Short mmCIF file of N, CA and C in Angstrom, two decimals:
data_model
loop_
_atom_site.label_atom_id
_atom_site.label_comp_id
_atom_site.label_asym_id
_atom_site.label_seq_id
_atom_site.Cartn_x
_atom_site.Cartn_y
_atom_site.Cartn_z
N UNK A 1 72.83 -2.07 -42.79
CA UNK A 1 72.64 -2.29 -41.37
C UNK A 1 73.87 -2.99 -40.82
N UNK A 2 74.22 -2.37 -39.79
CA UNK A 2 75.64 -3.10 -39.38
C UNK A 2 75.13 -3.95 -38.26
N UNK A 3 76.18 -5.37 -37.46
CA UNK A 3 75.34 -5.87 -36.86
C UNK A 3 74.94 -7.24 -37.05
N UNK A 4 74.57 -8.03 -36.46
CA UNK A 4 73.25 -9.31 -36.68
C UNK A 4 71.83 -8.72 -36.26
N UNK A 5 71.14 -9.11 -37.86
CA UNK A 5 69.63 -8.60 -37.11
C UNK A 5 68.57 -9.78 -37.29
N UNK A 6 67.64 -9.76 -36.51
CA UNK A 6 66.24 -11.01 -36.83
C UNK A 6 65.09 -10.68 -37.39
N UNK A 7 64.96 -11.73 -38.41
CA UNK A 7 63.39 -11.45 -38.99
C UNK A 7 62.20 -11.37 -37.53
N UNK A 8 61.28 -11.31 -38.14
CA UNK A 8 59.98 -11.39 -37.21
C UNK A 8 59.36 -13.04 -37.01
N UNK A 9 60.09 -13.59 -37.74
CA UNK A 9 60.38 -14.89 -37.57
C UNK A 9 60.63 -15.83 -36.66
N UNK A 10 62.46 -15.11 -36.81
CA UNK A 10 63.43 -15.13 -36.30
C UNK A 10 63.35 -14.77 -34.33
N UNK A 11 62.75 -13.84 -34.44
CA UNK A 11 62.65 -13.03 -32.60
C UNK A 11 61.72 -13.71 -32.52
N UNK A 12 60.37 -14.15 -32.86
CA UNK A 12 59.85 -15.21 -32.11
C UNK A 12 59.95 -16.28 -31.39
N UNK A 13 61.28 -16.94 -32.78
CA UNK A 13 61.22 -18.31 -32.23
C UNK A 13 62.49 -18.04 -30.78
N UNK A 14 63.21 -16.87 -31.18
CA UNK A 14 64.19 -17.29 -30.13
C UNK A 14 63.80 -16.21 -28.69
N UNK A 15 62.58 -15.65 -28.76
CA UNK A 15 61.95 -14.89 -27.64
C UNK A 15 61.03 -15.34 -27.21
N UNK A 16 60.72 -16.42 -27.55
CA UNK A 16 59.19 -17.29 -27.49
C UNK A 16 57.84 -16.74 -27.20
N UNK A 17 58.11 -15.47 -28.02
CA UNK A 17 56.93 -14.75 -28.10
C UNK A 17 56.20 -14.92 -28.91
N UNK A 18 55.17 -14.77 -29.77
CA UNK A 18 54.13 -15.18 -31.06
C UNK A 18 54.42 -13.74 -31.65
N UNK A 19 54.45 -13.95 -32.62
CA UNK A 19 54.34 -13.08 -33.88
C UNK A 19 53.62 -12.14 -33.59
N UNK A 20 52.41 -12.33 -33.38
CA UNK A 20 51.26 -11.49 -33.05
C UNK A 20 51.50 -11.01 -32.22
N UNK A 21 52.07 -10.91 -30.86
CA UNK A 21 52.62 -10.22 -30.03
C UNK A 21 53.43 -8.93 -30.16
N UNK A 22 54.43 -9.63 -31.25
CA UNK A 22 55.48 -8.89 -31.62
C UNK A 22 54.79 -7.56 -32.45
N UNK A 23 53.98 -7.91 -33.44
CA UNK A 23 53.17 -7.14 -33.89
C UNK A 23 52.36 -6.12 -33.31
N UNK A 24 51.54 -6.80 -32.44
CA UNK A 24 50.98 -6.19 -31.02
C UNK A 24 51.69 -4.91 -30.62
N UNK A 25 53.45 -5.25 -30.10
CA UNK A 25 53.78 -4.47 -29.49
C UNK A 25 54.68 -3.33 -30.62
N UNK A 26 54.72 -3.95 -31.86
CA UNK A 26 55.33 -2.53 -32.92
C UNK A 26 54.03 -1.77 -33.06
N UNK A 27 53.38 -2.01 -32.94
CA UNK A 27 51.85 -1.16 -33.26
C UNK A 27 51.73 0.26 -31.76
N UNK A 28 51.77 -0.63 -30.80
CA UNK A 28 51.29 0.06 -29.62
C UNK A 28 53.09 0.96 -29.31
N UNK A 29 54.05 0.91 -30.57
CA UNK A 29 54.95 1.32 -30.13
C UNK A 29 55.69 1.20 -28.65
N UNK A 30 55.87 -0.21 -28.55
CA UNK A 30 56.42 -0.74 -26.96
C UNK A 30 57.75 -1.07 -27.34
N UNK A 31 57.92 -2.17 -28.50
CA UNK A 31 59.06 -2.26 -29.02
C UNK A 31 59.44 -1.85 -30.61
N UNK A 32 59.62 -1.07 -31.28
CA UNK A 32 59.60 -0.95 -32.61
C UNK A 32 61.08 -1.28 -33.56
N UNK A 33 61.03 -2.41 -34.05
CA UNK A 33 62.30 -2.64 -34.25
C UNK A 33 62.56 -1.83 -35.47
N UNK A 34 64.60 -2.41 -35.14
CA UNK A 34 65.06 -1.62 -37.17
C UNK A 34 63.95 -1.91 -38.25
N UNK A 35 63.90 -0.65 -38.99
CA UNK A 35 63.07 -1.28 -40.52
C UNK A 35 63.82 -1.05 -41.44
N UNK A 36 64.03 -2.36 -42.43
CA UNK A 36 64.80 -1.67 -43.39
C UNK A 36 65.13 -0.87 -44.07
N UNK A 37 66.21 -0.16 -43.98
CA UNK A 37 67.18 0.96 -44.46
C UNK A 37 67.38 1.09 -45.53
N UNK A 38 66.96 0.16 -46.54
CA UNK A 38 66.84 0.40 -47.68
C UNK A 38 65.24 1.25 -48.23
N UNK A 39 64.52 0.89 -47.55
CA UNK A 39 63.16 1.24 -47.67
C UNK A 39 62.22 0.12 -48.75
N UNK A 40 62.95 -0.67 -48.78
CA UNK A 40 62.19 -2.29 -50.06
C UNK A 40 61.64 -2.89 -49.58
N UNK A 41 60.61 -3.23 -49.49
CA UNK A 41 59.84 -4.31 -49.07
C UNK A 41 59.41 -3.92 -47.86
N UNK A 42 58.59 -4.62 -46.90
CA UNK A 42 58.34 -4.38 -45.94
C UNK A 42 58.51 -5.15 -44.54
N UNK A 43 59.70 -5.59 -44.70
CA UNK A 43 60.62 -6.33 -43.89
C UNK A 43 61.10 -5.68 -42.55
N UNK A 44 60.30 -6.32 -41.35
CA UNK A 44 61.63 -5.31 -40.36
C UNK A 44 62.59 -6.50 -39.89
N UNK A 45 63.50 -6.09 -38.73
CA UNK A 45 64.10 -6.97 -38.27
C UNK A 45 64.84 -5.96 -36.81
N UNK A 46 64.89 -7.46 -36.43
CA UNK A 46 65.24 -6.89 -34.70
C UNK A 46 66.48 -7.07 -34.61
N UNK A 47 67.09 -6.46 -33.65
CA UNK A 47 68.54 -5.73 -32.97
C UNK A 47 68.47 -6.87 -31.90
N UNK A 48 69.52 -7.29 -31.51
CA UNK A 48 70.09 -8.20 -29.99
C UNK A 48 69.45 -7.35 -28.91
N UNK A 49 69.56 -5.70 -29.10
CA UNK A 49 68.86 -5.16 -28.26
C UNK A 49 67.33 -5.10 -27.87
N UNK A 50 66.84 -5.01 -29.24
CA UNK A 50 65.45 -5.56 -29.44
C UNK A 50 64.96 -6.65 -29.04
N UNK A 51 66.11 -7.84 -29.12
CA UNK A 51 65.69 -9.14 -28.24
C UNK A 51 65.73 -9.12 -26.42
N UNK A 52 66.91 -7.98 -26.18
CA UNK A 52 66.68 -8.32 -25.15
C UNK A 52 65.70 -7.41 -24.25
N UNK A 53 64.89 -6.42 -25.12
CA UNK A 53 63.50 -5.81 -24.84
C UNK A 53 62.47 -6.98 -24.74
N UNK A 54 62.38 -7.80 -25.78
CA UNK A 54 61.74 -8.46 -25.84
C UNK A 54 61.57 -9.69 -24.62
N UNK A 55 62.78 -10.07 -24.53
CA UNK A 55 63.08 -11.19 -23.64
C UNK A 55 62.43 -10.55 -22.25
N UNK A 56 62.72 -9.31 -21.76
CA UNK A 56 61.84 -9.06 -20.77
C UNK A 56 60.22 -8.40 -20.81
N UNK A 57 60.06 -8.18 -21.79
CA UNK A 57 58.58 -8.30 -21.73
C UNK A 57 57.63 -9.40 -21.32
N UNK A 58 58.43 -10.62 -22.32
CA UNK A 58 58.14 -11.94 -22.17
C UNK A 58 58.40 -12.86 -20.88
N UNK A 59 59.21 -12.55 -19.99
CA UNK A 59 59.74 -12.41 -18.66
C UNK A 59 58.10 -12.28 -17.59
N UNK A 60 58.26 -10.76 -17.90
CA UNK A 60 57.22 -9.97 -16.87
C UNK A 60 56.10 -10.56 -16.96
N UNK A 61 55.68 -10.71 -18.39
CA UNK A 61 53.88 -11.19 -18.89
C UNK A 61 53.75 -12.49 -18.27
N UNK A 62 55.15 -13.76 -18.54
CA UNK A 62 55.34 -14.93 -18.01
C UNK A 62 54.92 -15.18 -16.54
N UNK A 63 55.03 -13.84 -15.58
CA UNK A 63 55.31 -14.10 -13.94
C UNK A 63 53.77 -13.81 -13.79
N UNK A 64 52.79 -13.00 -14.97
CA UNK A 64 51.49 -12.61 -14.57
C UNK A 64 50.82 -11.86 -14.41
N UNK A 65 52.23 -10.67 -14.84
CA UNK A 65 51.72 -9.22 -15.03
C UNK A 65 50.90 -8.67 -15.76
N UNK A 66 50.16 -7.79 -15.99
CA UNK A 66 49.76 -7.59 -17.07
C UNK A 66 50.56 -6.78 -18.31
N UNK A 67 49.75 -6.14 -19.28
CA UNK A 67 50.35 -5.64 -20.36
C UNK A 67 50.93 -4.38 -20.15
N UNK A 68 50.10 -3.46 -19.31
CA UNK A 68 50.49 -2.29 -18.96
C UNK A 68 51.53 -2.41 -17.81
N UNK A 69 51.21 -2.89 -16.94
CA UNK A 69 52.97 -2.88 -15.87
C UNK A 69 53.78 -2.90 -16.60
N UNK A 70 53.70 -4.20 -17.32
CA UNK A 70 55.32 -4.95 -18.14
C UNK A 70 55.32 -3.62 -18.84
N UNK A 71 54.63 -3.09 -19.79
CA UNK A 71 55.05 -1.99 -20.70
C UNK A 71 55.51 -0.77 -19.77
N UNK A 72 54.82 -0.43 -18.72
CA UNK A 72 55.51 0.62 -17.66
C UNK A 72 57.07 -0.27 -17.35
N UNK A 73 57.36 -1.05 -16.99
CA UNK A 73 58.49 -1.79 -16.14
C UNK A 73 59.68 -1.72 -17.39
N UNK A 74 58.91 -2.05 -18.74
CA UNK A 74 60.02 -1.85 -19.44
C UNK A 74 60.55 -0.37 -19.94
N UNK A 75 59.67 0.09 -19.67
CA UNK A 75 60.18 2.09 -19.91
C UNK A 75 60.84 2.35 -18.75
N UNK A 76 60.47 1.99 -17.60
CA UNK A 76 61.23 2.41 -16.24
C UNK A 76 62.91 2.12 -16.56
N UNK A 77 62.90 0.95 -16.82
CA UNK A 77 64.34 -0.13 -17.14
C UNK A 77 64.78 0.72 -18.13
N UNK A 78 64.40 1.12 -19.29
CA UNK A 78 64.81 2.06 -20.75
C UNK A 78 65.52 2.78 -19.72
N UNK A 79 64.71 3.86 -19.37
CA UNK A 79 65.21 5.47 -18.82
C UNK A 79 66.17 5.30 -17.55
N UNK A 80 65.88 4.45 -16.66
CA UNK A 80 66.98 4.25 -15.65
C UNK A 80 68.09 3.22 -15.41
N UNK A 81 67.86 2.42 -16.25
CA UNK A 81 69.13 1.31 -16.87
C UNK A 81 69.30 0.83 -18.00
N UNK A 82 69.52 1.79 -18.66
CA UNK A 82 69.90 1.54 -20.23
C UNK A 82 70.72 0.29 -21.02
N UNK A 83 72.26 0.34 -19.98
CA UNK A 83 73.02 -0.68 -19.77
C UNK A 83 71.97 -1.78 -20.14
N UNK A 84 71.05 -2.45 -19.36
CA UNK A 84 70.19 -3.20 -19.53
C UNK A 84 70.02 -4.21 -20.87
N UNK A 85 69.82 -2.96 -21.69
CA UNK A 85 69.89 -3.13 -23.30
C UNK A 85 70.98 -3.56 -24.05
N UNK A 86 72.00 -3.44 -23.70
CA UNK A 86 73.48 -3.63 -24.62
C UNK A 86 74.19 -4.71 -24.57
N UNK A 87 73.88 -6.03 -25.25
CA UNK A 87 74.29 -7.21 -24.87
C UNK A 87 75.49 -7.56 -24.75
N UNK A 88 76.50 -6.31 -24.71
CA UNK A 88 77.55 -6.31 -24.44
C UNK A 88 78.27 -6.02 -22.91
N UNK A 89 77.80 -5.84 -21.98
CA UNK A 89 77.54 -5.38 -20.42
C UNK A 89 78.30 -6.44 -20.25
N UNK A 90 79.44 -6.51 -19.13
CA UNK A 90 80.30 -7.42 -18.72
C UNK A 90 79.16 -8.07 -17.54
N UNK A 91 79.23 -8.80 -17.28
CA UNK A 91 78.51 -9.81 -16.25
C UNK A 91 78.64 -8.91 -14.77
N UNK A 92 79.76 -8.68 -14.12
CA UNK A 92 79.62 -7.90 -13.21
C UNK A 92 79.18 -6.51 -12.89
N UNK A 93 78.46 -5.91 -13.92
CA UNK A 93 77.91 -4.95 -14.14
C UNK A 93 76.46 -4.91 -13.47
N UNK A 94 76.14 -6.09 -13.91
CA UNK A 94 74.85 -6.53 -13.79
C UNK A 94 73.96 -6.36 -12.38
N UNK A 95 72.83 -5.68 -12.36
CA UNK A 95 72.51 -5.51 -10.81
C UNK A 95 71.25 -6.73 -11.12
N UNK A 96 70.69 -6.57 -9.87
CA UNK A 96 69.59 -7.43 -9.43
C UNK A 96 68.62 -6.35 -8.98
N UNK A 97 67.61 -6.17 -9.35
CA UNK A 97 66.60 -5.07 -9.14
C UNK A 97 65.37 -5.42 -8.34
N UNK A 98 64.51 -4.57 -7.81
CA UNK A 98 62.82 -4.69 -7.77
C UNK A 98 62.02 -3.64 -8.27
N UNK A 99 61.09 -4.60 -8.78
CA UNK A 99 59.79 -3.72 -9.32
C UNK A 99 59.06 -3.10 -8.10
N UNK A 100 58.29 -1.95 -7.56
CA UNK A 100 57.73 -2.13 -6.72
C UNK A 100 56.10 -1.08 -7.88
N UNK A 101 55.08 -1.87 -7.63
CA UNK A 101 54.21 -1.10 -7.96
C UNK A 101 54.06 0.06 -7.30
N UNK A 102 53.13 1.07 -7.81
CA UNK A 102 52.41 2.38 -6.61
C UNK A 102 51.06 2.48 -7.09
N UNK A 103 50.13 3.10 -6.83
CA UNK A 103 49.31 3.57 -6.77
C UNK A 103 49.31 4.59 -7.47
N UNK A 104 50.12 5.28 -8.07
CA UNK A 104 50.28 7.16 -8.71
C UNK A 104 50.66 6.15 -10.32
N UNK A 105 49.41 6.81 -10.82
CA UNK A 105 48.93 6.85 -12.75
C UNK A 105 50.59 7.48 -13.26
N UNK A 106 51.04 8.67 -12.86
CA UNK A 106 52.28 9.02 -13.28
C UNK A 106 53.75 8.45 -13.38
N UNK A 107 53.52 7.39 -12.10
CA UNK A 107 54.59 6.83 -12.19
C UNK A 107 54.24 5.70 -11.43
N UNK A 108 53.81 4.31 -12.45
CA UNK A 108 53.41 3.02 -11.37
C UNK A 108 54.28 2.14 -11.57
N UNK A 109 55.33 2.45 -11.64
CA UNK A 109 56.17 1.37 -10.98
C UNK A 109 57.53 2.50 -10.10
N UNK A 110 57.97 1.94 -9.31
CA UNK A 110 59.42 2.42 -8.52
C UNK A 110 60.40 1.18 -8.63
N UNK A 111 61.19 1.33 -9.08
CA UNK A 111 62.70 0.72 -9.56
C UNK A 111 63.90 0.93 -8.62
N UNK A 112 64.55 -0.19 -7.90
CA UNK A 112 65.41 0.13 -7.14
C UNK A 112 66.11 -1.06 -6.71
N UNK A 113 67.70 -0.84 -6.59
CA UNK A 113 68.35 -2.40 -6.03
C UNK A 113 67.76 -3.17 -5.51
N UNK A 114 68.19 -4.03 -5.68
CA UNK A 114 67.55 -5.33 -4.72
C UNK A 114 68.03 -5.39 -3.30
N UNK A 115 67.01 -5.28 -2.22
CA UNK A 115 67.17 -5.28 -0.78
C UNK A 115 66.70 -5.98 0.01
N UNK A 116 67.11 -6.95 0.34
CA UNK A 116 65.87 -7.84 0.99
C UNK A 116 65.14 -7.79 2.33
N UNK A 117 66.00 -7.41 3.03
CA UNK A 117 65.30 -6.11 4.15
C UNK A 117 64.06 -5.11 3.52
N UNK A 118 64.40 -4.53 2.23
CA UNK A 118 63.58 -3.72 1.94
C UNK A 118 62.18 -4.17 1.35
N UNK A 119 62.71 -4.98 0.49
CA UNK A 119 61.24 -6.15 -0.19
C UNK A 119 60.81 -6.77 0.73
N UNK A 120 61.46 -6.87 2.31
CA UNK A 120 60.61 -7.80 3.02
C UNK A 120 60.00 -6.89 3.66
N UNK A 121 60.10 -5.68 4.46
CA UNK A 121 58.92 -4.67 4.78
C UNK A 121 57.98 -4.58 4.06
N UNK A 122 58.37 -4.49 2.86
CA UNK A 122 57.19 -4.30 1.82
C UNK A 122 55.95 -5.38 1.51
N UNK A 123 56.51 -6.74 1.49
CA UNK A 123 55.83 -7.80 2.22
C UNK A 123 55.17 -7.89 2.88
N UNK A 124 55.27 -7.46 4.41
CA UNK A 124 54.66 -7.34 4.94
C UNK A 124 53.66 -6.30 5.28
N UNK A 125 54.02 -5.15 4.55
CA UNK A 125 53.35 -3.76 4.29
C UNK A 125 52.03 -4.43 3.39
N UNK A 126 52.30 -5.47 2.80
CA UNK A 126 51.18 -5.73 1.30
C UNK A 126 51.37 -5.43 0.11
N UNK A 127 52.36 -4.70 0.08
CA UNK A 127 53.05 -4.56 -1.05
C UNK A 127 53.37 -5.54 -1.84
N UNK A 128 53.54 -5.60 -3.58
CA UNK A 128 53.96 -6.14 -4.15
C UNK A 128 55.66 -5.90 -4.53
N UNK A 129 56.29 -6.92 -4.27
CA UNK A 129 57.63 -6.98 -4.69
C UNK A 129 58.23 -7.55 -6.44
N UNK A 130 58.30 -7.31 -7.06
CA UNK A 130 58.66 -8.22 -8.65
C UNK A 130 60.03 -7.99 -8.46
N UNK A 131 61.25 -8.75 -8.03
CA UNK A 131 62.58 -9.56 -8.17
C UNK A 131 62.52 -9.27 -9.75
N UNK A 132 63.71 -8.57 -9.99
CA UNK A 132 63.95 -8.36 -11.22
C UNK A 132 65.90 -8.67 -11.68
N UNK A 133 66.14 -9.90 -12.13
CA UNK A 133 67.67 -10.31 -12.08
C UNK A 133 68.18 -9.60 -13.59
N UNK A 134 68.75 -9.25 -13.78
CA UNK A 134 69.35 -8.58 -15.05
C UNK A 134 70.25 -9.41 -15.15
N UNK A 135 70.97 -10.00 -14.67
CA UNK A 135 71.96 -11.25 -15.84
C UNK A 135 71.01 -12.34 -15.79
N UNK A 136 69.84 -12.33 -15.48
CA UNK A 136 68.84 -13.69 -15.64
C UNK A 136 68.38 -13.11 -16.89
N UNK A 137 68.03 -11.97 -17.66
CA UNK A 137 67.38 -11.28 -18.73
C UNK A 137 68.44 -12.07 -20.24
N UNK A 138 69.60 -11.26 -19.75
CA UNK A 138 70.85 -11.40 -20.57
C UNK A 138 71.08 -12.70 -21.07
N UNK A 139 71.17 -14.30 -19.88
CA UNK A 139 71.29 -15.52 -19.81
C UNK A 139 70.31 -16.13 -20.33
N UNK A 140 68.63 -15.96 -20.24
CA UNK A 140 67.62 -15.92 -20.79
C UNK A 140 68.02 -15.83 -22.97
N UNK A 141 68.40 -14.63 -22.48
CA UNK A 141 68.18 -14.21 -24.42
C UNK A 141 69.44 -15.19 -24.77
N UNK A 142 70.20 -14.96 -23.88
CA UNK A 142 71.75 -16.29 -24.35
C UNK A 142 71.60 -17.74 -25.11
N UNK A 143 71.21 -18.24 -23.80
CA UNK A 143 70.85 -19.66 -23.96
C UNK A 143 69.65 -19.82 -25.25
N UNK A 144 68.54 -18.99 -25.33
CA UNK A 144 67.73 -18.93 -26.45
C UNK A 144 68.64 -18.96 -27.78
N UNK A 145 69.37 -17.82 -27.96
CA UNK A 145 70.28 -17.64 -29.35
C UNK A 145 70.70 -18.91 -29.42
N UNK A 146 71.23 -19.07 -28.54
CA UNK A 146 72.63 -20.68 -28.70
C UNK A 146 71.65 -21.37 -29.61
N UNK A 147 70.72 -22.06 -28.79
CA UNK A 147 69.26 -22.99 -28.93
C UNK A 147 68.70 -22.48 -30.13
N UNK A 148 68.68 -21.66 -30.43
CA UNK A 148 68.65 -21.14 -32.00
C UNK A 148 69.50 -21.34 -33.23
N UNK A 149 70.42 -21.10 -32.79
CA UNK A 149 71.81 -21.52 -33.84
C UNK A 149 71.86 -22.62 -33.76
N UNK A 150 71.88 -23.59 -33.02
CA UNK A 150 71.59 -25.23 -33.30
C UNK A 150 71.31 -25.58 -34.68
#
């Protein structure tokens, strides 16, 4: 495996997610991390990318969402900002997004820059707005690692 990778341990303590979570979500296939490549034991371990899946799951669930948005919000983010994932993204890359729920089973969330004109119609429409910062995701999993390596 090329890389730094984390036990299941390891992405807990620095995603401050519970184990069981993590578990939770390799099961329901939300996040499924590397498994070892050797095929020995039954060890997995997570990718920086994997953390920073994680870091926003833990994000979304944090603000009150439930399980299914956050798991929709984080597939939306997969397929339309990949970048997202690559903890290598220069800082100015970085957009500032909104979640907007819908009503349509096919597609319940809509993903789109951040507008504040636009989130504020929506406001007032009744709509729900979720502010979504992508170098707050990145800075998030940052400061955790550091605080880890301590």
């Amino acid at each position: 495996m090329e890389g730094k990778f984390y036990t299941s341990t390891e992405a807990s303590e620095i995603t401050n997610c519970s184990r069981r979570q993590l578990q939770y979500w390799r099961e329901k296939g939300v996040i499924v991390p590397t498994v070892n490549s050797s095929g020995k034991g039954r060890n997995v371990y997570y990718s920086k990318a994997d953390l920073l899946a994680l870091t926003v799951m833990e994000q979304l669930l944090s603000i009150g969402l439930n399980f299914e948005v956050c798991h929709a919000a984080l597939e939306t983010l997969r397929e339309r900002e990949p970048w997202l994932f690559d903890e290598s993204v220069p800082e100015e890359k970085m957009k500032r997004l909104m979640l907007l729920p819908t009503l349509s089973p096919e597609q319940p969330l809509q993903l789109a820059e951040f507008d504040k004109q636009v989130a504020l119609e929506a406001l007032c429409q009744g709509q729900t707005v979720i502010p979504f910062w992508c170098d707050r995701i990145h800075e998030v999993l940052h400061q955790n690692l550091k605080r880890f390596s301590e």
